[in-house]
Structure formats: C-alpha cells, structure tokens
Coordinates of C-alpha atoms in Angstrom, one line a residue:
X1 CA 109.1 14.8 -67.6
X2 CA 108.0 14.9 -64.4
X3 CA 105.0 13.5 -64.7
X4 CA 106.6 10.2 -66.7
X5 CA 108.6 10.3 -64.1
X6 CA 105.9 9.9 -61.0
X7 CA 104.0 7.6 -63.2
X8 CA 106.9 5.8 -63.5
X9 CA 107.8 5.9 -59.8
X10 CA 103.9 4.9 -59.0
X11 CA 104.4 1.8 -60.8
X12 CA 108.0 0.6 -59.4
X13 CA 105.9 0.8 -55.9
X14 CA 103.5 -1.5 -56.8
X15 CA 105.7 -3.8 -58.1
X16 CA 107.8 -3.2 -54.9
X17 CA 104.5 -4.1 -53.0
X18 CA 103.4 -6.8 -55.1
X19 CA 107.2 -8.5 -55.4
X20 CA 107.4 -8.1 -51.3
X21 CA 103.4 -9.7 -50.7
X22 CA 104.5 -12.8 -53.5
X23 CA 107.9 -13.5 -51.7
X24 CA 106.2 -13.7 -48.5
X25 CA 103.5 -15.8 -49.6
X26 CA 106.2 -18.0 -51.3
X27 CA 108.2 -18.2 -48.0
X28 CA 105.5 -19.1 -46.2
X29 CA 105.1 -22.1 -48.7
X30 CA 108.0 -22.9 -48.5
X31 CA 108.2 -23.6 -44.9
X32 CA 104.9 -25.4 -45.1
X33 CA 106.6 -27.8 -47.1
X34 CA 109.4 -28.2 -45.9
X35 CA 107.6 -28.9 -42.7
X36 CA 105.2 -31.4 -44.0
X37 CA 108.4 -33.2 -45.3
X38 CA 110.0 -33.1 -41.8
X39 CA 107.0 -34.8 -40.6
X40 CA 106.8 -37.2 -43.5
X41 CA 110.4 -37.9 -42.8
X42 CA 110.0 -38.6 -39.5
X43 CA 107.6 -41.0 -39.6
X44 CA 109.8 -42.8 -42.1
X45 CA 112.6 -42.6 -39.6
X46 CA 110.1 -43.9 -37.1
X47 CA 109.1 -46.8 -39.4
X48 CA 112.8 -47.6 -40.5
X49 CA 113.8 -47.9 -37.0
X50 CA 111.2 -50.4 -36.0
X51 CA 111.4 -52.5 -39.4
X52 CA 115.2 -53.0 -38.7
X53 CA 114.7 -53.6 -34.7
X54 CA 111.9 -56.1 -35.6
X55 CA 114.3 -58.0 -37.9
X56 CA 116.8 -58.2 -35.5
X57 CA 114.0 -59.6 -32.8
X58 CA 112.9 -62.3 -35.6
X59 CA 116.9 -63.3 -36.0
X60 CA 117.0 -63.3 -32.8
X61 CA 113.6 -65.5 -31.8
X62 CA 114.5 -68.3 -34.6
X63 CA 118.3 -68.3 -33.2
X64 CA 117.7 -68.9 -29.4
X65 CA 114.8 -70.8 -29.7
X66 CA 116.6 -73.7 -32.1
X67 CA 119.7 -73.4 -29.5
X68 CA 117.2 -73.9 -26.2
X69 CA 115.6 -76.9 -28.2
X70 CA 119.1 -78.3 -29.1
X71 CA 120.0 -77.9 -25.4
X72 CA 117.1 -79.4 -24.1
X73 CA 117.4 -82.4 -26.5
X74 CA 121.1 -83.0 -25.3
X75 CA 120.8 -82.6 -21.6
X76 CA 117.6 -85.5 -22.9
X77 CA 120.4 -87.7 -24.3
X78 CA 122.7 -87.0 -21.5
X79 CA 120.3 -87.9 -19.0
X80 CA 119.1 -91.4 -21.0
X81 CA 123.1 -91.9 -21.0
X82 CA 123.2 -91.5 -17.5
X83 CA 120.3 -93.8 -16.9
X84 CA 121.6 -96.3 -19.7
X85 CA 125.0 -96.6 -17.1
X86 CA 122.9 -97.5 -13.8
X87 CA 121.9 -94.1 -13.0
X88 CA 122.7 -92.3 -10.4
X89 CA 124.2 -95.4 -8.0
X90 CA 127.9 -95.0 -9.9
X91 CA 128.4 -91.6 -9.5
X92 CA 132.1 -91.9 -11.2
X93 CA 130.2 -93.2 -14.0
X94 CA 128.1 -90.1 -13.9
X95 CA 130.8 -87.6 -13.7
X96 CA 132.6 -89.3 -16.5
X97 CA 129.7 -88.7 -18.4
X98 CA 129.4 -84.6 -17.7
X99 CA 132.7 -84.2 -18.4
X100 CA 132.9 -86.3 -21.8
X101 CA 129.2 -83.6 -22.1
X102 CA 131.5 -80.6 -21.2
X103 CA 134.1 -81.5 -23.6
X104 CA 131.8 -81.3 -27.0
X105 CA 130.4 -78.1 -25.7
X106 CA 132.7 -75.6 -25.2
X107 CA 130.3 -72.4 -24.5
X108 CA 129.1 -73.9 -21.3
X109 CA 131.4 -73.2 -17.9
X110 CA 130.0 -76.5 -16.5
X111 CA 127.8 -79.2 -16.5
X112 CA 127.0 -80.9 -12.8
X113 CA 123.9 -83.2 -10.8
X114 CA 122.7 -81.9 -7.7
X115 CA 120.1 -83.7 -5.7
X116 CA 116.6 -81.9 -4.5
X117 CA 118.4 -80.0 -1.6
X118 CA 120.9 -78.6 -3.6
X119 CA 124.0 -80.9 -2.5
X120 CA 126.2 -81.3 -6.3
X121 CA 126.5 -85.0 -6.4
X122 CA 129.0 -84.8 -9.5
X123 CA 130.3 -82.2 -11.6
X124 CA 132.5 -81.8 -15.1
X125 CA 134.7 -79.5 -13.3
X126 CA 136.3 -81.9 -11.0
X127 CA 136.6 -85.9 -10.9
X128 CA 136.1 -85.4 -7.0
X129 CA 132.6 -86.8 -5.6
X130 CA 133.3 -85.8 -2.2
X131 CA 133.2 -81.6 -0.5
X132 CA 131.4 -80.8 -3.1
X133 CA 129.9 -77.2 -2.8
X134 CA 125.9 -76.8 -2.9
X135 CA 124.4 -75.3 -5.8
X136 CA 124.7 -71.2 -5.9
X137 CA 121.5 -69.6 -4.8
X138 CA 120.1 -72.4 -2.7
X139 CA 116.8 -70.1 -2.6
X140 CA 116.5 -69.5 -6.4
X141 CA 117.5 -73.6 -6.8
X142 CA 114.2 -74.6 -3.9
X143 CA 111.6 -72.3 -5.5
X144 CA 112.2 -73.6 -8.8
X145 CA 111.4 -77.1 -7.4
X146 CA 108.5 -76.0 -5.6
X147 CA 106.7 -74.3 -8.6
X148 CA 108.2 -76.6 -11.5
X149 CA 108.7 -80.0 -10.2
X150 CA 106.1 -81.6 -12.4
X151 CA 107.5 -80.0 -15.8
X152 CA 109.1 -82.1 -17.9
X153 CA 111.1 -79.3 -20.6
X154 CA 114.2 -77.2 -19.6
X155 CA 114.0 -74.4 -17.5
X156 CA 115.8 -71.5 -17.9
X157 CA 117.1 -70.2 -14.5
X158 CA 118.0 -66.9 -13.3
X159 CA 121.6 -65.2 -13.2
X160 CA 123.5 -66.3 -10.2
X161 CA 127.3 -64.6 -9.4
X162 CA 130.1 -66.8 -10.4
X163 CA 133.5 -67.1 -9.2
X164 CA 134.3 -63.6 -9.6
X165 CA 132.3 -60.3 -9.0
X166 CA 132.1 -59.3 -12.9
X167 CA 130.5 -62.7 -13.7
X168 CA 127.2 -64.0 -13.3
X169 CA 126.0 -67.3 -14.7
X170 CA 122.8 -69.0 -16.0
X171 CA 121.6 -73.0 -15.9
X172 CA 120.0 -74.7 -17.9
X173 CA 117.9 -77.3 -15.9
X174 CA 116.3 -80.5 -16.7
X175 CA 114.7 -82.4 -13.6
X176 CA 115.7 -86.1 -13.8
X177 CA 113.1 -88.4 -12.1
X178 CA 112.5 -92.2 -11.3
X179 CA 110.4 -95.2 -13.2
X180 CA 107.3 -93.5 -11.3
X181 CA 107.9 -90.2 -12.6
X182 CA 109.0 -88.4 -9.2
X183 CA 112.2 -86.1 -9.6
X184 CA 115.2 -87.5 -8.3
X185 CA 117.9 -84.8 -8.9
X186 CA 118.7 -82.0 -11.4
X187 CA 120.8 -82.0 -14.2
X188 CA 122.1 -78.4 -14.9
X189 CA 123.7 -77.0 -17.4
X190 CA 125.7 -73.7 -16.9
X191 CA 126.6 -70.2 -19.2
X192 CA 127.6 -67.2 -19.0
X193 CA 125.6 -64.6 -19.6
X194 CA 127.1 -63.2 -22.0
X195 CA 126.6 -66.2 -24.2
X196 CA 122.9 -66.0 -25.2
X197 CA 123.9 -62.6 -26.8
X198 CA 127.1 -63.8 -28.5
X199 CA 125.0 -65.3 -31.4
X200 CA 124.0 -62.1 -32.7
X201 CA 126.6 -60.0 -31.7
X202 CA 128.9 -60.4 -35.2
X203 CA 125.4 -61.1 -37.3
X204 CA 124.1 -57.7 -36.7
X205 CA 125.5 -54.6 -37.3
X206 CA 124.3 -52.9 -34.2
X207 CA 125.1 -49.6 -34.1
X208 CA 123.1 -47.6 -31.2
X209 CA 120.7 -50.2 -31.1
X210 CA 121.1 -52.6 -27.7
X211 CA 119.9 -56.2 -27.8
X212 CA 119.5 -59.2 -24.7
X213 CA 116.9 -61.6 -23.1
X214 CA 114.3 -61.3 -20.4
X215 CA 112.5 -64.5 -18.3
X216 CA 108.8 -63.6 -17.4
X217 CA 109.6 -62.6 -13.9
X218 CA 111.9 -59.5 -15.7
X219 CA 115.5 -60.4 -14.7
X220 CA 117.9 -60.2 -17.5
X221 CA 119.4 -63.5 -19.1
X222 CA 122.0 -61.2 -21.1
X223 CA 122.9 -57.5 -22.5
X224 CA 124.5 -56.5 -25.1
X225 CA 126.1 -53.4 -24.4
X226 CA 127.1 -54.2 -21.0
X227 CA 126.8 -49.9 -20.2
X228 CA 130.8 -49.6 -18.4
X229 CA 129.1 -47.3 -15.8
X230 CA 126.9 -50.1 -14.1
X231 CA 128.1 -53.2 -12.5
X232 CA 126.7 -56.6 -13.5
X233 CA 125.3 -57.4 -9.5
X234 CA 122.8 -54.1 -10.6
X235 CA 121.6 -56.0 -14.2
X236 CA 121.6 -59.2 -13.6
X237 CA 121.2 -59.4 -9.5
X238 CA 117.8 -57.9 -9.2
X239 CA 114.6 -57.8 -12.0
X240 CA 114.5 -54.5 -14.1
X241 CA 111.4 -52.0 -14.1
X242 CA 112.5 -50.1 -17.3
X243 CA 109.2 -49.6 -19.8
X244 CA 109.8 -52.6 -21.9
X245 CA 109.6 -54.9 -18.2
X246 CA 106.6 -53.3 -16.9
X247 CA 104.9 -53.6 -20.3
X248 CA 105.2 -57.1 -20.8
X249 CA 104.1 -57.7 -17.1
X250 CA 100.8 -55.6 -17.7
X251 CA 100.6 -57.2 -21.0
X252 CA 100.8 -60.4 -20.1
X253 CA 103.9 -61.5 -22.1
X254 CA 102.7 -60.8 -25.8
X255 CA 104.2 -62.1 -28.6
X256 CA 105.5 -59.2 -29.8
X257 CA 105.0 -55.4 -29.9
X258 CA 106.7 -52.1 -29.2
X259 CA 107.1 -50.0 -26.7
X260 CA 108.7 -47.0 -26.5
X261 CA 109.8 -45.4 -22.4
X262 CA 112.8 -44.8 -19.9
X263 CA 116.0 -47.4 -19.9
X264 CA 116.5 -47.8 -16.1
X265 CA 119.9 -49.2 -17.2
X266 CA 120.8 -46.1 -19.3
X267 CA 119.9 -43.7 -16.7
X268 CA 116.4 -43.3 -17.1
X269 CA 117.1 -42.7 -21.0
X270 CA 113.9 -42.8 -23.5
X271 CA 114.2 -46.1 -26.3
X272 CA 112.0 -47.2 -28.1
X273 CA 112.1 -51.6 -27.4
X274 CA 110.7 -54.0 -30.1
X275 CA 110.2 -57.6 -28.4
X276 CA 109.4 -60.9 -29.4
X277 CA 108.3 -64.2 -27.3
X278 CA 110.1 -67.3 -28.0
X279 CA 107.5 -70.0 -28.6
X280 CA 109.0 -72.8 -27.0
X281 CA 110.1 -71.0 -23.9
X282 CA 109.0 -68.6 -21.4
X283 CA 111.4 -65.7 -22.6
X284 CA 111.3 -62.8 -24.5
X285 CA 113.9 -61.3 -26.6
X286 CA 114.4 -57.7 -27.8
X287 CA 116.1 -54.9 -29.6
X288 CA 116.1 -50.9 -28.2
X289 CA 117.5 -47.5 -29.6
X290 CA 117.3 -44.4 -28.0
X291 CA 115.1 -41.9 -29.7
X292 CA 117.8 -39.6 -29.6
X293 CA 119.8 -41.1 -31.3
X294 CA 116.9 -41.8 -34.3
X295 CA 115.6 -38.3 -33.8
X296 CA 119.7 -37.8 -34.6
X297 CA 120.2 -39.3 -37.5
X298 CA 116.6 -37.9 -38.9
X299 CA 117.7 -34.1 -38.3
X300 CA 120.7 -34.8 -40.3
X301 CA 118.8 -36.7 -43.3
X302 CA 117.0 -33.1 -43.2
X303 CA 120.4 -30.8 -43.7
X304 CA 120.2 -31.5 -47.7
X305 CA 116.4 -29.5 -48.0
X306 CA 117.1 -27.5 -45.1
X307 CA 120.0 -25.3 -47.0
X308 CA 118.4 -25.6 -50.2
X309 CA 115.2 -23.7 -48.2
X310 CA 117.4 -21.1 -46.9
X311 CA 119.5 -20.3 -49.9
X312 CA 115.7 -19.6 -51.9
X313 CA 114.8 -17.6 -48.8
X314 CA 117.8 -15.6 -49.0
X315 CA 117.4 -15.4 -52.8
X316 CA 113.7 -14.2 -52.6
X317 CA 114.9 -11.7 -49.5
X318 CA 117.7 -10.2 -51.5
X319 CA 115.5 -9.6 -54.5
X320 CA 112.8 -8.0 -52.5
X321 CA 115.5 -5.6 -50.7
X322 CA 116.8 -4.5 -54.1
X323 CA 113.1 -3.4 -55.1
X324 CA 112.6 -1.7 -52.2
X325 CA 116.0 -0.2 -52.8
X326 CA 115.4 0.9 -56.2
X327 CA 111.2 1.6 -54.8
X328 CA 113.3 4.1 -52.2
X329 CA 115.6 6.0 -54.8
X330 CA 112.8 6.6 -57.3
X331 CA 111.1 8.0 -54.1
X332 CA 114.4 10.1 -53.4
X333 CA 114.3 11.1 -57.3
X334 CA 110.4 12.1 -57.6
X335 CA 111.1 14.1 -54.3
X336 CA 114.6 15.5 -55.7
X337 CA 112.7 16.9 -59.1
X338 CA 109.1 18.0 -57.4
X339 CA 111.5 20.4 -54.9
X340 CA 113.2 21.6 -58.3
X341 CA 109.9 22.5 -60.7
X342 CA 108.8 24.1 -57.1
X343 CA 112.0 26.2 -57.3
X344 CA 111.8 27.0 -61.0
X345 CA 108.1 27.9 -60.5
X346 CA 109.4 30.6 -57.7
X347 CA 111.9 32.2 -59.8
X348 CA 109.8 32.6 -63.1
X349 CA 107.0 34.3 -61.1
X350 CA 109.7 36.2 -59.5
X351 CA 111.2 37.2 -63.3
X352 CA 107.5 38.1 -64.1
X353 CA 107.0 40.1 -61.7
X354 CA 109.9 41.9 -61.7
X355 CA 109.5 42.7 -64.9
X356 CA 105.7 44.0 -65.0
X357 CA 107.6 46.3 -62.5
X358 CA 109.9 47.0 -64.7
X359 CA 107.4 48.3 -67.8

C-alpha cells in the first residue's frame, strides 16, 4: 500500500509539474497574442483616423474651392456692373450697386470700394459717400498692392478685428483696373471668420476632430472649435507655428499629407493634422484629432479581449493551484504513512525482541 501509494504520489508531481510548465507556456501565448492584436489594432485605429480626417479634407477642398470660384465670378459681374453704369465717376450709382450685391448675399458683413490708399469710396453699409473710414489694417491693405497688383483672380486677405473684440473679419479682394490694365481701386468683399467653417460644420459629425483654413503665410482664415480658453486676437491676430504650419512652410505647401506634432492652440497638445491644398487658391484646408483621444478610443475597443485574456489566465491559474494543492496533500499523505510503517517497524522489533527475551 505504501508503495502504490508513493508511485501514485510520484506521478500527481509530475503532472503537477507538467500542468504548471503548460499553463505558463500557454500564458505566455496568450499575451503574445493578445499583444500582436493590440498592435494590429492600433494601426487600424491609426488608419481609420486618417481615412475619416482625409474625407473630411476632400469635403472640405471641393466645398471652398467651388464657393471662392463662385465669389470670384460675382465680385467679376459686380465689377462689369459697376463699369457697365460709368464706373467709378457716380459713386451713388456704385454704392447702389454693393448694397443691391449685399442684399442677395447674406453671409457677407459688407461689400465696399476703396481706392489704392485705402480711403472706402463707397460701401453697402451706408448710402453716405462722405467721412468714410479707411480700410482696417492700412498695412495688411498696402502690402497686398505691392506684392499682387498685377494679379487678376481674388485674393483672399488675412483676419482683421471687426467692430468688436470677439470678431475678426476676412475680404475677399478683386483689384479693379482701367482700359490699360492699371488698378484703379479694390473691390472687397467681407466675412466672418467663422463663415468658411460654417459649411462643414452640420455636414460632418465632428466629434474630437477640429477643422479650419490656413493662407500660405500660416494665419488662420477660420477654426472650428474656437477653444473658450483663447481669445480670437491670439488665433487669428498673429500666424501660428503649431506642426501642421511649420510643415507646410518646410514643405512648400503640398497638396496633401499628414503630419502628426504639438497644437500651439491646444496648449502644446500632440494631433495628428491631415491637409489638403485648394487648387484654385493659395490655401490649405485641414482636419486634426488629438492622439489621445484616438489612442482613447483604441484602449477601449481592446476591453472586449482584454477580459476574456484575464478570465483564461485566471482559469489556467486556479487549475494549476488546485494541482499543486492536491501535489502538496499527497506529499502530506506519503509523509503521514512513511512516519507510520517507521513506527510499526519499531514496535515489531520491539515485540521481537522482547520476546526472544522472554524464551
């Protein structure tokens, strides 16, 4: 018996061994692959990101670059209208004309003529042609003379502050000239900023993901968020120097790409910016989300496997402890009944010897 029974003990310890070395070895496979599936999840999450910010860069090229072509062909028609009504030698004439222009479009704030020093000779906001106030940003309005005076397409002009601090504005400019093809005076066209982003601000379900415009020389045309902790003077007043800016300034303004780098505007935050150039204009649109919020939404697309893993570890733990448990009382058992046939052997030598005494 107690031999069967040591044999029998033997054996439970190597299955103990053998049931321990296999659930290890499974573990460990286990949490290869559940690795190699975070990583092959990733990358989707990566790829998923970008596909969706690239769609909403392609909405948003097609969208802006029909509107700027539709802008640039009515401020065309305006201006033919204007020179179709003796130019610009009836101003009344003229302002009747920007305000009849104002009245069929009603995203723009204004629509006025300013001459090449920047006086307004007529504007939709007023039938006054006298005391008019000069253009805003007289600096902006002279450099863009200086270096665009021979183009003949609509310029795009950077934000200038409105009539109150939490609005900034952008024109729309078309250079009107005479039968010898010198500029006369400027026909301007004005929005808010927040108008080049209203287009694709009910199209798109946005989520984390924040879209707007950039010019070449990296000030903003529009946002959209607006973050509430920064004031518009800080976006719009001065050109950024996030990632995405100083990429498409070392870049040369491709036509599209991705870039992933700090948000000065969200505090220095990392996003990862998919951009498109318009092709009829010198501006670049884009879409950004913050890797956190990707790397987010991937960790919880991983809680499904994740448990599953850790109830079969727990499963192959618990079996392994109750081996070891029954490996340690077969132990107990083989010890219990080798101290017993040691006791029994005593007392029959004892009984024999007390009884060759005893004859």
């Amino acid at each position: 018996h107690l031999r069967h029974m040591q044999t029998t003990t033997a054996s439970l310890s190597r299955v103990a061994r053998l049931v321990r070395n296999l659930t290890n070895a499974l573990i460990a496979v286990v949490v290869l692959i559940f690795v190699g599936h975070a990583a092959i999840s990733w990358q989707k999450a990566r790829v998923q990101s970008i596909q969706q910010l690239d769609a909403i860069t392609s909405l948003m090229k097609r969208t802006l670059d029909t509107y700027l072509v539709s802008k640039q062909a009515g401020l065309r028609s305006l201006v033919d209208a204007i020179d179709d009504a003796g130019g610009l030698k009836d101003l009344a004439r003229v302002q009747q004309l920007l305000s009849a222009y104002k009245t069929h479009r009603v995203e723009i704030s204004e629509a006025y003529i300013s001459d090449l020093s920047g006086n307004v000779l007529a504007t939709s906001r007023t039938n006054a042609l006298q005391g008019l106030p000069p253009v805003e940003d007289l600096a902006a309005y002279t450099s863009f003379l200086q270096e665009h005076r021979h183009d003949t397409g609509l310029y795009v002009d950077r934000p200038q502050k409105g009539q109150s601090p939490e609005r900034w504005n952008l024109a729309l400019r078309l250079i009107l000239r005479d039968h010898n093809d010198q500029p006369i005076a400027v026909l301007s066209d004005v929005l808010h900023t927040a108008t080049l982003v209203s287009f694709w601000r009910d199209a798109v379900h946005y989520g984390s993901v924040s879209i707007g415009v950039l010019r070449d020389d990296s000030y903003l045309l529009g946002r959209f968020p607006l973050p509430p902790t920064t004031s518009p003077a800080e976006i719009y007043g001065q050109p950024r120097d996030g990632a995405l800016a100083r990429h498409l300034q070392a870049a040369a303004h491709p036509e599209q790409g991705q870039i992933d780098g700090p948000n000065t505007i969200a505090s220095g935050e990392i996003y990862t910016n998919y951009f498109r150039r318009l092709e009829k204009f010198p501006l670049t649109v884009f879409a950004a989300q913050p890797v956190a919020q990707i790397r987010a939404a991937w960790l919880y697309t991983l809680l499904p496997p994740l448990l599953v893993m850790l109830l079969f570890v727990v499963a192959a733990r618990l079996a392994a402890w109750r081996i070891a448990v029954l490996d340690r009382q077969m132990a107990q058992q083989r010890q219990d009944a080798e101290a017993a046939s040691t006791r029994s052997a005593d007392e029959q030598r004892f009984l024999v010897d007390r009884l060759m005494t005893g004859l």
